[in-house]
Amino acid sequence: MAAREGELIRPAQPRDDEGAALLRIEGLSVSFPGRRGADTGERNVVRGLDLELHRGELLGVVGESGCGKTMAALSVMGLLPPPGRVTAGRVLLAGEELTSLSEGEMRRRRGSRVAMVFQEPMSALNPVFTVGFQVAEAVRAHRDLSRAEAKSEAVELLRRVSLPDPGRRARAYPHELSGGQRQRVMIAIALAGGPEVLLADEPTTALDVTVQAEILELLDGLRRDLGLAVLLITHDLAVVGQTCDRVVVMYAGQAVEEAPAAALFEAPAHPYSQALLASLPRLGRPVPRGELPVIAGRVPEPGGLPPGCAFHPRCPQVMEVCPQRPPETYDPGTGRAEGPAPRVRWARCFLHAPGLSAAERSPLVAAPAGPATAADSTDTAAPDEPR
Ligand SMILES: Nc1ncnc2c1ncn2[C@@H]1O[C@H](COP(=O)(O)OP(=O)(O)OP(=O)(O)O)[C@@H](O)[C@H]1O
Ligand SMILES: [Mg+2]
């Protein structure tokens, strides 16, 4: 259903040829109220996010630190840290609206329908219990099994995540395992309730490149063998390129581009995606650990977004129209529909908008000073450390 160039399309449209999405996020907005007594306004950390994830699909969500990736995933889980709350939109899992469930109802779905591998595996494992015990407890939280049955189920789960010698390693404490092995344990815990959807939040960030690749292979195997739908959250476009079918690029709480991974790498349509791609380490160069793309300026604070397109103060292709109003999502006309992968392709950028006047299209020489960002192109952002 390739849209015409410049045609206005809504993100996350159901596709006739592939049936309904398993997980569907519609217009999701998440806010933190401003601190009482302080003059900081409401922080809109996720802004109208549309996203859909199909059974057996690996979808990458990529963007710099602070763009709202974790808050979006926590909203799906019903685990937003207070006082953060969903202010608009909804989350549907196999047609059921999760965002309207009571906490008790949500608790029954958490782990058994949708599970999450959290961003900080070190703090998520309890140092005083063996990993086998912790996986077994996760199993018992969902199924009525004896301790002995849960223990052998735990060993099976550890085998499924390819922990070497799972029977013996089950008796190890977290500190006795390597980072990659601990991440496998976290994935086993997430699988304990037999979920259909797995949200993996930066599952490879703390790991070295070889181990990263092994964990990505594991996730790929899980979606292939178990039909899991995997949402892979990362700040690293290289991770997405290795693994994902489709990518959503986020900036300042919004999705700014969605494309099949191959198409995004071939011809990124949004200047932010272009900058991310351009800053990927080239082949032959050693990959610096934890390095983030270097783009001039910084992600704006959610409490002080620039007017119009939130990226315009950092955008090398900024036009007169960009600060005037927020862009819609447009088909960039470069996506090619190939194979069974979803064919939705769009970018939230006026470069692809039809019907702009010559004045609107003219380059904006001096971008108006955004409330919270520097437009100084000589300002090289320090690589943000993953938290
Ligand atoms: N408890 C909180 N109170 C107020 N603001 C918060 C809170 N937690 C997160 N935020 C803000 O929400 C925004 C999005 O945060 P989020 O953790 O979703 O980013 P992220 O994309 O996951 O970043 P990273 O790559 O660093 O994990 C950030 O600006 C962050 O400062
Ligand atoms: Mg995060």
Short mmCIF file of N, CA and C in Angstrom, two decimals, residues 123-261:
data_model
loop_
_atom_site.label_atom_id
_atom_site.label_comp_id
_atom_site.label_asym_id
_atom_site.label_seq_id
_atom_site.Cartn_x
_atom_site.Cartn_y
_atom_site.Cartn_z
N SER A 123 20.59 -3.96 39.25
CA SER A 123 19.76 -3.65 40.41
C SER A 123 18.48 -4.50 40.41
N ALA A 124 18.16 -5.13 39.29
CA ALA A 124 16.93 -5.91 39.24
C ALA A 124 17.10 -7.31 39.84
N LEU A 125 18.33 -7.80 39.90
CA LEU A 125 18.54 -9.12 40.52
C LEU A 125 18.90 -8.93 41.99
N ASN A 126 18.37 -9.83 42.81
CA ASN A 126 18.65 -9.74 44.24
C ASN A 126 19.98 -10.47 44.54
N PRO A 127 20.97 -9.75 45.11
CA PRO A 127 22.29 -10.36 45.28
C PRO A 127 22.33 -11.51 46.29
N VAL A 128 21.31 -11.63 47.15
CA VAL A 128 21.41 -12.65 48.21
C VAL A 128 20.72 -13.97 47.86
N PHE A 129 20.10 -14.05 46.68
CA PHE A 129 19.48 -15.31 46.28
C PHE A 129 20.16 -15.84 45.01
N THR A 130 20.17 -17.16 44.88
CA THR A 130 20.73 -17.74 43.66
C THR A 130 19.85 -17.35 42.47
N VAL A 131 20.44 -17.35 41.29
CA VAL A 131 19.64 -16.95 40.12
C VAL A 131 18.55 -17.99 39.84
N GLY A 132 18.85 -19.26 40.11
CA GLY A 132 17.84 -20.30 39.90
C GLY A 132 16.62 -20.06 40.78
N PHE A 133 16.88 -19.67 42.03
CA PHE A 133 15.78 -19.40 42.95
C PHE A 133 14.94 -18.23 42.42
N GLN A 134 15.63 -17.21 41.92
CA GLN A 134 14.89 -16.03 41.46
C GLN A 134 14.06 -16.32 40.22
N VAL A 135 14.58 -17.17 39.33
CA VAL A 135 13.78 -17.54 38.17
C VAL A 135 12.60 -18.42 38.63
N ALA A 136 12.87 -19.33 39.57
CA ALA A 136 11.81 -20.22 40.07
C ALA A 136 10.69 -19.41 40.74
N GLU A 137 11.07 -18.38 41.49
CA GLU A 137 10.05 -17.53 42.12
C GLU A 137 9.19 -16.83 41.08
N ALA A 138 9.85 -16.40 40.00
CA ALA A 138 9.10 -15.76 38.91
C ALA A 138 8.11 -16.76 38.30
N VAL A 139 8.53 -18.01 38.17
CA VAL A 139 7.64 -19.05 37.64
C VAL A 139 6.46 -19.24 38.59
N ARG A 140 6.75 -19.33 39.89
CA ARG A 140 5.69 -19.57 40.87
C ARG A 140 4.72 -18.38 40.99
N ALA A 141 5.18 -17.19 40.59
CA ALA A 141 4.29 -16.03 40.62
C ALA A 141 3.17 -16.18 39.59
N HIS A 142 3.41 -17.02 38.59
CA HIS A 142 2.41 -17.17 37.52
C HIS A 142 1.73 -18.53 37.50
N ARG A 143 2.40 -19.52 38.07
CA ARG A 143 1.83 -20.87 37.98
C ARG A 143 1.86 -21.54 39.32
N ASP A 144 0.87 -22.36 39.55
CA ASP A 144 0.72 -23.02 40.83
C ASP A 144 1.58 -24.29 40.83
N LEU A 145 2.86 -24.15 41.09
CA LEU A 145 3.78 -25.29 41.06
C LEU A 145 4.45 -25.45 42.43
N SER A 146 4.89 -26.67 42.72
CA SER A 146 5.68 -26.88 43.94
C SER A 146 7.05 -26.25 43.72
N ARG A 147 7.78 -26.07 44.84
CA ARG A 147 9.13 -25.49 44.72
C ARG A 147 10.01 -26.34 43.80
N ALA A 148 9.90 -27.67 43.95
CA ALA A 148 10.76 -28.56 43.15
C ALA A 148 10.41 -28.44 41.67
N GLU A 149 9.09 -28.40 41.38
CA GLU A 149 8.68 -28.27 39.97
C GLU A 149 9.14 -26.93 39.40
N ALA A 150 9.00 -25.87 40.21
CA ALA A 150 9.40 -24.54 39.74
C ALA A 150 10.90 -24.50 39.50
N LYS A 151 11.65 -25.22 40.35
CA LYS A 151 13.10 -25.23 40.20
C LYS A 151 13.50 -25.89 38.87
N SER A 152 12.85 -27.01 38.57
CA SER A 152 13.25 -27.64 37.30
C SER A 152 12.75 -26.82 36.10
N GLU A 153 11.63 -26.16 36.26
CA GLU A 153 11.16 -25.24 35.20
C GLU A 153 12.16 -24.09 35.02
N ALA A 154 12.72 -23.63 36.15
CA ALA A 154 13.70 -22.53 36.09
C ALA A 154 14.93 -22.97 35.30
N VAL A 155 15.37 -24.20 35.53
CA VAL A 155 16.54 -24.69 34.80
C VAL A 155 16.22 -24.76 33.31
N GLU A 156 14.98 -25.18 32.99
CA GLU A 156 14.57 -25.21 31.57
C GLU A 156 14.60 -23.82 30.95
N LEU A 157 14.11 -22.83 31.71
CA LEU A 157 14.12 -21.45 31.20
C LEU A 157 15.55 -20.96 31.00
N LEU A 158 16.43 -21.31 31.94
CA LEU A 158 17.83 -20.89 31.80
C LEU A 158 18.46 -21.57 30.59
N ARG A 159 18.01 -22.80 30.31
CA ARG A 159 18.51 -23.48 29.11
C ARG A 159 18.00 -22.76 27.85
N ARG A 160 16.72 -22.33 27.92
CA ARG A 160 16.12 -21.67 26.76
C ARG A 160 16.83 -20.36 26.42
N VAL A 161 17.36 -19.69 27.45
CA VAL A 161 18.09 -18.44 27.17
C VAL A 161 19.57 -18.71 26.98
N SER A 162 19.89 -20.00 26.79
CA SER A 162 21.26 -20.43 26.46
C SER A 162 22.29 -20.06 27.52
N LEU A 163 21.89 -20.15 28.78
CA LEU A 163 22.90 -20.02 29.83
C LEU A 163 23.67 -21.33 29.85
N PRO A 164 25.00 -21.27 29.71
CA PRO A 164 25.74 -22.53 29.67
C PRO A 164 25.62 -23.29 30.99
N ASP A 165 25.53 -24.62 30.90
CA ASP A 165 25.45 -25.48 32.07
C ASP A 165 24.37 -24.99 33.05
N PRO A 166 23.12 -24.91 32.60
CA PRO A 166 22.09 -24.24 33.40
C PRO A 166 21.83 -24.89 34.77
N GLY A 167 21.98 -26.23 34.84
CA GLY A 167 21.73 -26.91 36.12
C GLY A 167 22.67 -26.39 37.20
N ARG A 168 23.93 -26.22 36.82
CA ARG A 168 24.93 -25.77 37.79
C ARG A 168 24.82 -24.25 38.01
N ARG A 169 24.67 -23.52 36.92
CA ARG A 169 24.61 -22.05 37.04
C ARG A 169 23.38 -21.59 37.83
N ALA A 170 22.33 -22.41 37.83
CA ALA A 170 21.14 -22.03 38.60
C ALA A 170 21.48 -21.84 40.07
N ARG A 171 22.56 -22.51 40.51
CA ARG A 171 22.92 -22.40 41.94
C ARG A 171 23.89 -21.25 42.20
N ALA A 172 24.20 -20.48 41.16
CA ALA A 172 25.12 -19.35 41.32
C ALA A 172 24.38 -18.11 41.81
N TYR A 173 25.14 -17.23 42.45
CA TYR A 173 24.59 -15.93 42.84
C TYR A 173 24.89 -14.93 41.72
N PRO A 174 24.09 -13.86 41.65
CA PRO A 174 24.28 -12.93 40.52
C PRO A 174 25.73 -12.48 40.33
N HIS A 175 26.45 -12.20 41.42
CA HIS A 175 27.81 -11.67 41.26
C HIS A 175 28.78 -12.71 40.70
N GLU A 176 28.37 -13.97 40.71
CA GLU A 176 29.24 -15.02 40.16
C GLU A 176 29.09 -15.16 38.64
N LEU A 177 28.12 -14.44 38.08
CA LEU A 177 27.91 -14.54 36.63
C LEU A 177 28.46 -13.30 35.92
N SER A 178 28.75 -13.46 34.64
CA SER A 178 29.19 -12.32 33.84
C SER A 178 27.97 -11.44 33.52
N GLY A 179 28.23 -10.23 33.01
CA GLY A 179 27.14 -9.32 32.65
C GLY A 179 26.18 -9.94 31.65
N GLY A 180 26.74 -10.61 30.65
CA GLY A 180 25.90 -11.23 29.63
C GLY A 180 25.05 -12.35 30.21
N GLN A 181 25.65 -13.12 31.14
CA GLN A 181 24.89 -14.22 31.76
C GLN A 181 23.77 -13.67 32.65
N ARG A 182 24.07 -12.57 33.35
CA ARG A 182 23.02 -11.95 34.17
C ARG A 182 21.88 -11.46 33.29
N GLN A 183 22.22 -10.92 32.13
CA GLN A 183 21.17 -10.44 31.24
C GLN A 183 20.32 -11.63 30.75
N ARG A 184 20.95 -12.77 30.51
CA ARG A 184 20.19 -13.97 30.13
C ARG A 184 19.22 -14.37 31.25
N VAL A 185 19.70 -14.26 32.49
CA VAL A 185 18.84 -14.58 33.64
C VAL A 185 17.64 -13.63 33.67
N MET A 186 17.90 -12.33 33.42
CA MET A 186 16.80 -11.35 33.41
C MET A 186 15.78 -11.69 32.33
N ILE A 187 16.28 -12.16 31.20
CA ILE A 187 15.36 -12.53 30.12
C ILE A 187 14.57 -13.78 30.52
N ALA A 188 15.25 -14.73 31.19
CA ALA A 188 14.54 -15.94 31.67
C ALA A 188 13.43 -15.54 32.63
N ILE A 189 13.71 -14.59 33.53
CA ILE A 189 12.68 -14.13 34.48
C ILE A 189 11.51 -13.51 33.72
N ALA A 190 11.83 -12.72 32.70
CA ALA A 190 10.77 -12.09 31.91
C ALA A 190 9.92 -13.13 31.18
N LEU A 191 10.55 -14.26 30.82
CA LEU A 191 9.82 -15.31 30.08
C LEU A 191 9.02 -16.23 31.00
N ALA A 192 9.25 -16.11 32.30
CA ALA A 192 8.70 -17.09 33.25
C ALA A 192 7.18 -17.20 33.18
N GLY A 193 6.50 -16.10 32.88
CA GLY A 193 5.04 -16.15 32.83
C GLY A 193 4.50 -16.46 31.45
N GLY A 194 5.38 -16.75 30.50
CA GLY A 194 4.95 -17.09 29.14
C GLY A 194 4.31 -15.92 28.40
N PRO A 195 4.94 -14.73 28.41
CA PRO A 195 4.33 -13.57 27.75
C PRO A 195 4.32 -13.69 26.23
N GLU A 196 3.43 -12.88 25.61
CA GLU A 196 3.42 -12.81 24.14
C GLU A 196 4.26 -11.64 23.66
N VAL A 197 4.37 -10.63 24.53
CA VAL A 197 5.11 -9.42 24.17
C VAL A 197 6.24 -9.21 25.17
N LEU A 198 7.43 -8.96 24.64
CA LEU A 198 8.59 -8.70 25.50
C LEU A 198 9.12 -7.30 25.18
N LEU A 199 9.17 -6.47 26.22
CA LEU A 199 9.74 -5.14 26.06
C LEU A 199 11.16 -5.20 26.61
N ALA A 200 12.15 -5.05 25.76
CA ALA A 200 13.54 -5.18 26.19
C ALA A 200 14.18 -3.80 26.17
N ASP A 201 14.41 -3.25 27.38
CA ASP A 201 14.87 -1.86 27.49
C ASP A 201 16.39 -1.84 27.61
N GLU A 202 17.06 -1.43 26.56
CA GLU A 202 18.53 -1.37 26.52
C GLU A 202 19.15 -2.67 27.04
N PRO A 203 18.76 -3.81 26.46
CA PRO A 203 19.23 -5.08 27.02
C PRO A 203 20.71 -5.33 26.79
N THR A 204 21.34 -4.53 25.95
CA THR A 204 22.74 -4.83 25.63
C THR A 204 23.68 -3.68 25.97
N THR A 205 23.15 -2.62 26.56
CA THR A 205 23.94 -1.40 26.71
C THR A 205 25.22 -1.58 27.52
N ALA A 206 25.13 -2.35 28.62
CA ALA A 206 26.29 -2.45 29.50
C ALA A 206 27.27 -3.54 29.04
N LEU A 207 26.97 -4.16 27.91
CA LEU A 207 27.76 -5.34 27.52
C LEU A 207 28.75 -5.01 26.42
N ASP A 208 29.82 -5.81 26.34
CA ASP A 208 30.75 -5.54 25.24
C ASP A 208 30.17 -6.09 23.93
N VAL A 209 30.79 -5.70 22.85
CA VAL A 209 30.17 -5.89 21.54
C VAL A 209 29.87 -7.36 21.22
N THR A 210 30.78 -8.25 21.58
CA THR A 210 30.56 -9.67 21.28
C THR A 210 29.36 -10.19 22.06
N VAL A 211 29.29 -9.85 23.34
CA VAL A 211 28.19 -10.32 24.17
C VAL A 211 26.88 -9.68 23.73
N GLN A 212 26.96 -8.40 23.34
CA GLN A 212 25.79 -7.72 22.77
C GLN A 212 25.19 -8.54 21.64
N ALA A 213 26.05 -8.95 20.73
CA ALA A 213 25.59 -9.70 19.56
C ALA A 213 24.92 -11.01 19.99
N GLU A 214 25.46 -11.64 21.03
CA GLU A 214 24.87 -12.90 21.50
C GLU A 214 23.48 -12.69 22.09
N ILE A 215 23.33 -11.58 22.84
CA ILE A 215 22.01 -11.31 23.43
C ILE A 215 21.00 -10.96 22.33
N LEU A 216 21.44 -10.21 21.33
CA LEU A 216 20.55 -9.87 20.22
C LEU A 216 20.13 -11.14 19.47
N GLU A 217 21.06 -12.05 19.33
CA GLU A 217 20.76 -13.32 18.67
C GLU A 217 19.73 -14.11 19.49
N LEU A 218 19.88 -14.03 20.80
CA LEU A 218 18.92 -14.71 21.68
C LEU A 218 17.52 -14.13 21.47
N LEU A 219 17.40 -12.80 21.46
CA LEU A 219 16.09 -12.17 21.28
C LEU A 219 15.51 -12.55 19.93
N ASP A 220 16.36 -12.56 18.92
CA ASP A 220 15.93 -12.93 17.58
C ASP A 220 15.41 -14.38 17.58
N GLY A 221 16.12 -15.25 18.29
CA GLY A 221 15.70 -16.65 18.38
C GLY A 221 14.36 -16.79 19.09
N LEU A 222 14.13 -15.98 20.11
CA LEU A 222 12.88 -16.07 20.87
C LEU A 222 11.68 -15.67 20.03
N ARG A 223 11.85 -14.63 19.24
CA ARG A 223 10.71 -14.25 18.40
C ARG A 223 10.49 -15.29 17.30
N ARG A 224 11.59 -15.88 16.84
CA ARG A 224 11.46 -16.87 15.76
C ARG A 224 10.86 -18.17 16.30
N ASP A 225 11.39 -18.64 17.44
CA ASP A 225 10.99 -19.95 17.95
C ASP A 225 9.69 -19.90 18.75
N LEU A 226 9.50 -18.83 19.51
CA LEU A 226 8.31 -18.74 20.36
C LEU A 226 7.25 -17.81 19.78
N GLY A 227 7.57 -17.14 18.68
CA GLY A 227 6.62 -16.18 18.11
C GLY A 227 6.45 -14.94 18.97
N LEU A 228 7.39 -14.70 19.87
CA LEU A 228 7.30 -13.52 20.73
C LEU A 228 7.33 -12.25 19.88
N ALA A 229 6.60 -11.25 20.33
CA ALA A 229 6.72 -9.91 19.73
C ALA A 229 7.68 -9.14 20.62
N VAL A 230 8.77 -8.67 20.04
CA VAL A 230 9.81 -8.04 20.85
C VAL A 230 9.95 -6.56 20.49
N LEU A 231 9.85 -5.72 21.51
CA LEU A 231 10.14 -4.29 21.33
C LEU A 231 11.53 -4.05 21.90
N LEU A 232 12.45 -3.72 21.04
CA LEU A 232 13.84 -3.56 21.46
C LEU A 232 14.16 -2.07 21.57
N ILE A 233 14.35 -1.63 22.79
CA ILE A 233 14.63 -0.21 23.03
C ILE A 233 16.13 0.00 23.12
N THR A 234 16.63 0.96 22.38
CA THR A 234 18.07 1.18 22.41
C THR A 234 18.40 2.61 21.97
N HIS A 235 19.55 3.12 22.42
CA HIS A 235 20.00 4.41 21.91
C HIS A 235 20.96 4.19 20.74
N ASP A 236 21.18 2.92 20.40
CA ASP A 236 22.25 2.56 19.48
C ASP A 236 21.67 2.04 18.16
N LEU A 237 21.78 2.85 17.14
CA LEU A 237 21.22 2.47 15.84
C LEU A 237 21.90 1.21 15.28
N ALA A 238 23.14 0.98 15.66
CA ALA A 238 23.84 -0.21 15.16
C ALA A 238 23.16 -1.48 15.67
N VAL A 239 22.66 -1.44 16.90
CA VAL A 239 21.96 -2.59 17.48
C VAL A 239 20.70 -2.87 16.67
N VAL A 240 20.00 -1.80 16.33
CA VAL A 240 18.77 -1.93 15.55
C VAL A 240 19.06 -2.54 14.18
N GLY A 241 20.14 -2.08 13.58
CA GLY A 241 20.48 -2.55 12.24
C GLY A 241 20.79 -4.03 12.22
N GLN A 242 21.35 -4.52 13.32
CA GLN A 242 21.71 -5.93 13.36
C GLN A 242 20.51 -6.83 13.48
N THR A 243 19.44 -6.33 14.11
CA THR A 243 18.42 -7.23 14.60
C THR A 243 17.01 -6.98 14.09
N CYS A 244 16.65 -5.70 13.91
CA CYS A 244 15.22 -5.39 13.83
C CYS A 244 14.66 -5.45 12.42
N ASP A 245 13.35 -5.72 12.37
CA ASP A 245 12.63 -5.70 11.10
C ASP A 245 12.26 -4.26 10.77
N ARG A 246 11.91 -3.54 11.80
CA ARG A 246 11.32 -2.23 11.61
C ARG A 246 11.81 -1.34 12.73
N VAL A 247 11.86 -0.06 12.47
CA VAL A 247 12.43 0.87 13.45
C VAL A 247 11.51 2.06 13.63
N VAL A 248 11.35 2.47 14.88
CA VAL A 248 10.72 3.75 15.18
C VAL A 248 11.80 4.62 15.81
N VAL A 249 12.02 5.79 15.23
CA VAL A 249 13.01 6.72 15.77
C VAL A 249 12.27 7.74 16.61
N MET A 250 12.72 7.91 17.86
CA MET A 250 12.06 8.87 18.75
C MET A 250 12.94 10.08 19.00
N TYR A 251 12.29 11.22 19.14
CA TYR A 251 13.00 12.45 19.51
C TYR A 251 12.08 13.28 20.39
N ALA A 252 12.56 13.67 21.55
CA ALA A 252 11.81 14.54 22.47
C ALA A 252 10.37 14.06 22.67
N GLY A 253 10.24 12.77 22.97
CA GLY A 253 8.93 12.22 23.33
C GLY A 253 8.04 11.83 22.17
N GLN A 254 8.50 12.10 20.94
CA GLN A 254 7.68 11.78 19.78
C GLN A 254 8.38 10.79 18.87
N ALA A 255 7.58 10.01 18.14
CA ALA A 255 8.17 9.24 17.05
C ALA A 255 8.35 10.19 15.89
N VAL A 256 9.55 10.24 15.32
CA VAL A 256 9.79 11.17 14.20
C VAL A 256 9.96 10.44 12.88
N GLU A 257 10.22 9.15 12.93
CA GLU A 257 10.30 8.38 11.68
C GLU A 257 10.00 6.92 11.98
N GLU A 258 9.32 6.28 11.06
CA GLU A 258 9.14 4.84 11.15
C GLU A 258 9.45 4.25 9.78
N ALA A 259 10.21 3.17 9.79
CA ALA A 259 10.60 2.58 8.51
C ALA A 259 11.05 1.14 8.71
N PRO A 260 10.96 0.32 7.67
CA PRO A 260 11.65 -0.96 7.74
C PRO A 260 13.14 -0.68 7.97
N ALA A 261 13.80 -1.53 8.77
CA ALA A 261 15.18 -1.23 9.16
C ALA A 261 16.07 -1.02 7.93
#
